[in-house]
PDB file of C-alpha atoms in Angstrom:
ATOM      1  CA  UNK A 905      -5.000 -19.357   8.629  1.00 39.00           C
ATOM      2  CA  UNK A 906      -4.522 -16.088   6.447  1.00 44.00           C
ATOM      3  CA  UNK A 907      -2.600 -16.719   3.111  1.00 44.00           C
ATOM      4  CA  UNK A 908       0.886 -15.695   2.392  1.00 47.00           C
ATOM      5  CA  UNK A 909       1.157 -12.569   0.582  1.00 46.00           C
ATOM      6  CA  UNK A 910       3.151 -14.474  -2.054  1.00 45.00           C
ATOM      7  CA  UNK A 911       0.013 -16.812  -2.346  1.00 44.00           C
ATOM      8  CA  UNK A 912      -2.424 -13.820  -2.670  1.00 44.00           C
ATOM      9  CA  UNK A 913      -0.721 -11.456  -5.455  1.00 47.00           C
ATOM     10  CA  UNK A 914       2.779 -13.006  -6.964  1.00 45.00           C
ATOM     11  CA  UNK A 915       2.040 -10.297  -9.505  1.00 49.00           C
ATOM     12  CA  UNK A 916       2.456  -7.379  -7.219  1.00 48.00           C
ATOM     13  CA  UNK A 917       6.317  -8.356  -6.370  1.00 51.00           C
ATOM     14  CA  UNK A 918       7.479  -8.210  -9.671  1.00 51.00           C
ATOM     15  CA  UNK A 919      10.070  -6.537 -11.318  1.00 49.00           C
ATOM     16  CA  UNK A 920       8.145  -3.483 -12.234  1.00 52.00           C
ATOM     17  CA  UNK A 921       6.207  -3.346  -8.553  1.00 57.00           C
ATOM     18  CA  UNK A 922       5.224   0.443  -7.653  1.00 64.00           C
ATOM     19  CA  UNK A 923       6.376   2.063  -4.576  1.00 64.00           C
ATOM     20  CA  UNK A 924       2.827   2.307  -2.488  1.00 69.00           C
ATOM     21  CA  UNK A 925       2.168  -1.544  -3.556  1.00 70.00           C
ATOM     22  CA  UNK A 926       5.534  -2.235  -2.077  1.00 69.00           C
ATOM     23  CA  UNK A 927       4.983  -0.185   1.002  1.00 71.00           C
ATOM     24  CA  UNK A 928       1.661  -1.866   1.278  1.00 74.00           C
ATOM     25  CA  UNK A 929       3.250  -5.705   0.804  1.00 73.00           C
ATOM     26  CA  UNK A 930       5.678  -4.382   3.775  1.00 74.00           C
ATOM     27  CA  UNK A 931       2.947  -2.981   6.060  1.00 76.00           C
ATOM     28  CA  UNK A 932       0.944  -6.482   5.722  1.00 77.00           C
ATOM     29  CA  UNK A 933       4.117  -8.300   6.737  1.00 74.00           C
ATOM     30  CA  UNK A 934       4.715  -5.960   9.840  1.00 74.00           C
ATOM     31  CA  UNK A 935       1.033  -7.199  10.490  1.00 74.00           C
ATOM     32  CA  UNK A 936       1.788 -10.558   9.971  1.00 73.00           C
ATOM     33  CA  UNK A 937       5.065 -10.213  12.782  1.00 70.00           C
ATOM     34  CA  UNK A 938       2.326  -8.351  15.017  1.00 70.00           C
ATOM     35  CA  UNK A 939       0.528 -11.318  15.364  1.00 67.00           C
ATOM     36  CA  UNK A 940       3.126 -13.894  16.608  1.00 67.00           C
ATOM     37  CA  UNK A 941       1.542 -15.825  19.222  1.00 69.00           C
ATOM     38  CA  UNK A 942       3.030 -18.068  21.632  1.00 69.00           C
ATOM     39  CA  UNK A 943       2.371 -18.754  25.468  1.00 73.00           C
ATOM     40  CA  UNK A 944       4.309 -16.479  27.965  1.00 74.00           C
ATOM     41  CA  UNK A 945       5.744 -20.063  29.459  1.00 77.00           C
ATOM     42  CA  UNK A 946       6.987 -21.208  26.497  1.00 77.00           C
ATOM     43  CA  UNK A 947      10.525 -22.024  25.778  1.00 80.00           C
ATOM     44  CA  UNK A 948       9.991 -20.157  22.340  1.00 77.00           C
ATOM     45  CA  UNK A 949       8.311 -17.170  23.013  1.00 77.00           C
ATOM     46  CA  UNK A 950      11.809 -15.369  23.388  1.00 79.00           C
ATOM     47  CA  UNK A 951      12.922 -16.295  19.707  1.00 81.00           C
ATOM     48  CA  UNK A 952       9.433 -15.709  18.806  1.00 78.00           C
ATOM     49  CA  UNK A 953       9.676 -12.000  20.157  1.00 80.00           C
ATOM     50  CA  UNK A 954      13.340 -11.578  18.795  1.00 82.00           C
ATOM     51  CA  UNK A 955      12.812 -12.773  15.806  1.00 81.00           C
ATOM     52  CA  UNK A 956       9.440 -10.697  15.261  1.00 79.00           C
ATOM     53  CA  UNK A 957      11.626  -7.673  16.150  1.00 82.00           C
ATOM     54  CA  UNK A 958      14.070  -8.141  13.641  1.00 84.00           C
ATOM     55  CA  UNK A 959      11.423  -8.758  10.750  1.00 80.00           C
ATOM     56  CA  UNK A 960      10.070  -5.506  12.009  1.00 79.00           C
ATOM     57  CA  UNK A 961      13.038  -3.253  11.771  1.00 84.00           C
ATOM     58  CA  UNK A 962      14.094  -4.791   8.425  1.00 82.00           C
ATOM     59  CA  UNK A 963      10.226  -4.488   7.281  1.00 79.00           C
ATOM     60  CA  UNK A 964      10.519  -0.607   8.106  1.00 81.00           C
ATOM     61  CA  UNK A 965      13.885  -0.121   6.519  1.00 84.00           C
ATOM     62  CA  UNK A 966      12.443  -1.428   3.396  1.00 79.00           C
ATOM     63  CA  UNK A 967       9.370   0.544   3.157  1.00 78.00           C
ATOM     64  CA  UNK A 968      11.753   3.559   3.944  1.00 81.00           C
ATOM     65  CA  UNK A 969      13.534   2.272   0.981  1.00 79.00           C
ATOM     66  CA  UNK A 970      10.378   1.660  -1.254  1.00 74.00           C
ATOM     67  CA  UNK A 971       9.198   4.984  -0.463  1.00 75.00           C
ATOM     68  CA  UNK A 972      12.679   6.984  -1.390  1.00 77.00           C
ATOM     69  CA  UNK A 973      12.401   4.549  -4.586  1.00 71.00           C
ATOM     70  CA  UNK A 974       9.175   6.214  -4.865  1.00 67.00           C
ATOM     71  CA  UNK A 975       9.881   9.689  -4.992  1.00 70.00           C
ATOM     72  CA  UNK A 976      12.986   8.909  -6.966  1.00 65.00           C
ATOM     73  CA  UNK A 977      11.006   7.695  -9.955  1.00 60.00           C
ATOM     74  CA  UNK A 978       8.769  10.951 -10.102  1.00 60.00           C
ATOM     75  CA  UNK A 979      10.125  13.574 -12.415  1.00 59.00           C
ATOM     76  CA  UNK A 980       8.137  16.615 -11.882  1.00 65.00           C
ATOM     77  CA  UNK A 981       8.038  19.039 -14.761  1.00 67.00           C
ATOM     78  CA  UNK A 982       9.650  22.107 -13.820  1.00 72.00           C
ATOM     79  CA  UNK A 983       7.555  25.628 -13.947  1.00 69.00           C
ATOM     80  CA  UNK A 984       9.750  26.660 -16.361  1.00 70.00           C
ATOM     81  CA  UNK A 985       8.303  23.876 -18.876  1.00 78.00           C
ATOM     82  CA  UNK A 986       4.951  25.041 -18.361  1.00 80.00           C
ATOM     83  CA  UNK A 987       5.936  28.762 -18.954  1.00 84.00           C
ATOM     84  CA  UNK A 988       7.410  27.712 -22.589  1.00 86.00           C
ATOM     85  CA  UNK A 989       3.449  26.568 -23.582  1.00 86.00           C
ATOM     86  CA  UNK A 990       1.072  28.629 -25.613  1.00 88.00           C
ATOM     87  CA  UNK A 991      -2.233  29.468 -23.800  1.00 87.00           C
ATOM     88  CA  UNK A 992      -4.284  26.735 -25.648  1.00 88.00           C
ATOM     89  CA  UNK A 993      -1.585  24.174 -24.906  1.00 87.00           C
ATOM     90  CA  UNK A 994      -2.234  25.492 -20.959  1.00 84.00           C
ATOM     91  CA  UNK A 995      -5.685  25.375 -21.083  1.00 86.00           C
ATOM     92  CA  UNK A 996      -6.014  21.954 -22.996  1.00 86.00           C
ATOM     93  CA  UNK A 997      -3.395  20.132 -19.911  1.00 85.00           C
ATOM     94  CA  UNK A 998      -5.528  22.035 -16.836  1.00 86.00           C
ATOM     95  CA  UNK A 999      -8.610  20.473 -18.626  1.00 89.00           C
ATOM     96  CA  UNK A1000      -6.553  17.220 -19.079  1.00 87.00           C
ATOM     97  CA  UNK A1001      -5.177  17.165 -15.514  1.00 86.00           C
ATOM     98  CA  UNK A1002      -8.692  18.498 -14.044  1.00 89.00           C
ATOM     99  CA  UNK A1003     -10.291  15.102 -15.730  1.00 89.00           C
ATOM    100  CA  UNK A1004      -7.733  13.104 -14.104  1.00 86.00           C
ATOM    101  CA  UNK A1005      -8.024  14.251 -10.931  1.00 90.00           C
ATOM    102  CA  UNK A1006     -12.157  13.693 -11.103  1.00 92.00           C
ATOM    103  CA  UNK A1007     -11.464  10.328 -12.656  1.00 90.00           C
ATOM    104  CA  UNK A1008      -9.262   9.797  -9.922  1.00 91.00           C
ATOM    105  CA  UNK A1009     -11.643  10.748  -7.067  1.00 94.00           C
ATOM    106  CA  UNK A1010     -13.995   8.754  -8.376  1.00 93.00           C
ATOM    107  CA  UNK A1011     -11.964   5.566  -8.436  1.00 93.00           C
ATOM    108  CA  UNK A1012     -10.571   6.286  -4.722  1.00 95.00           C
ATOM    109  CA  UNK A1013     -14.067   6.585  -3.489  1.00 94.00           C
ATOM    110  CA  UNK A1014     -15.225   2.930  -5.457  1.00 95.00           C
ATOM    111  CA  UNK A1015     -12.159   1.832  -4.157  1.00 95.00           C
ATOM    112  CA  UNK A1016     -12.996   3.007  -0.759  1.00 95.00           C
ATOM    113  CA  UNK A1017     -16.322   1.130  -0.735  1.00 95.00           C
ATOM    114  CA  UNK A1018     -14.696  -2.352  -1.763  1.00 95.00           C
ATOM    115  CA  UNK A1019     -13.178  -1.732   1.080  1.00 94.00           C
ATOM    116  CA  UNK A1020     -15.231  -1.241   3.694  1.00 93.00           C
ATOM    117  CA  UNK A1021     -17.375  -4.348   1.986  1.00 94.00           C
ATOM    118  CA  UNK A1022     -13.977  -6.641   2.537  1.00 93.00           C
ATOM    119  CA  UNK A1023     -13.393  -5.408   5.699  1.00 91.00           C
ATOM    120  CA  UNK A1024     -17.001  -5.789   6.931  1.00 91.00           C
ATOM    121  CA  UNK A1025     -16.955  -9.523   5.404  1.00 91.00           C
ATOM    122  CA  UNK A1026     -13.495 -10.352   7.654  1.00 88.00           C
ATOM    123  CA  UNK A1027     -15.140  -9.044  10.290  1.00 84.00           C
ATOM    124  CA  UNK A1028     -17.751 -10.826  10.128  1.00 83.00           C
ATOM    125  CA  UNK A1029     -16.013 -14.091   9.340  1.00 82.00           C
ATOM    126  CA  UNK A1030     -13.534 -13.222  11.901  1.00 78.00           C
ATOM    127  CA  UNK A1031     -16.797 -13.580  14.611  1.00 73.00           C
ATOM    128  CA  UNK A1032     -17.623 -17.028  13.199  1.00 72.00           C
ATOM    129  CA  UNK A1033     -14.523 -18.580  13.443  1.00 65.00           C
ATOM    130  CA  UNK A1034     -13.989 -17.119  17.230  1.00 62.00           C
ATOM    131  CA  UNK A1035     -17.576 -18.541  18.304  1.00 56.00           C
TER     132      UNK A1035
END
């Protein structure tokens, strides 16, 4: 049996959670209501379904929500800003950004990996249990 979200990363909920580790926290629990089981006989597989509905719809409202939050809390500096530097001050924030953006790459692809690697080790223990 998977853990709760809540059991697996209390810190990610808190007050200052991000946007994408919201939206992610919502995707896992429209996972979660994906997977309701229940025999097509049974007296509770029409809750079941109606109930994993309704966690779904207010699961996508709230990543719509986390994702306007999102793009809220980004204040893009205006061209006009970047007119008012001198040429050094230019050339020193490309550089800057340019750094950033490799650093960043570089951390997306490790991140990438870990991945695959976690992935590849559910699968795998995904096959054992079903055996």
């Amino acid at each position: 049996m998977p853990l709760s979200l809540f059991e697996c990363e209390p810190p990610l909920l808190g007050a200052r959670a991000r946007a994408p580790v919201l939206t992610f926290c919502l995707k896992y629990l429209l996972f979660l209501a994906s997977r309701v089981k229940a025999s097509n006989t049974s007296k509770h597989m029409q809750p079941l379904e109606q109930t994993s509905r309704q966690v779904s719809d207010a699961t996508k409202a709230l990543i719509a929500a986390a994702r306007e939050a999102g793009k809220q809390s980004q204040t893009p500096i205006s061209a006009q800003d970047y007119l008012k530097m001198s040429l050094p001050q230019a050339r020193r924030l490309e550089m800057e950004l340019q750094v950033r953006v490799i650093e960043l790459e570089a951390t997306l692809s490790r991140e990438r990996e870990r991945l695959g690697q976690v992935r590849r080790a559910n699968y795998h223990k995904s096959g054992d249990s079903q055996a």
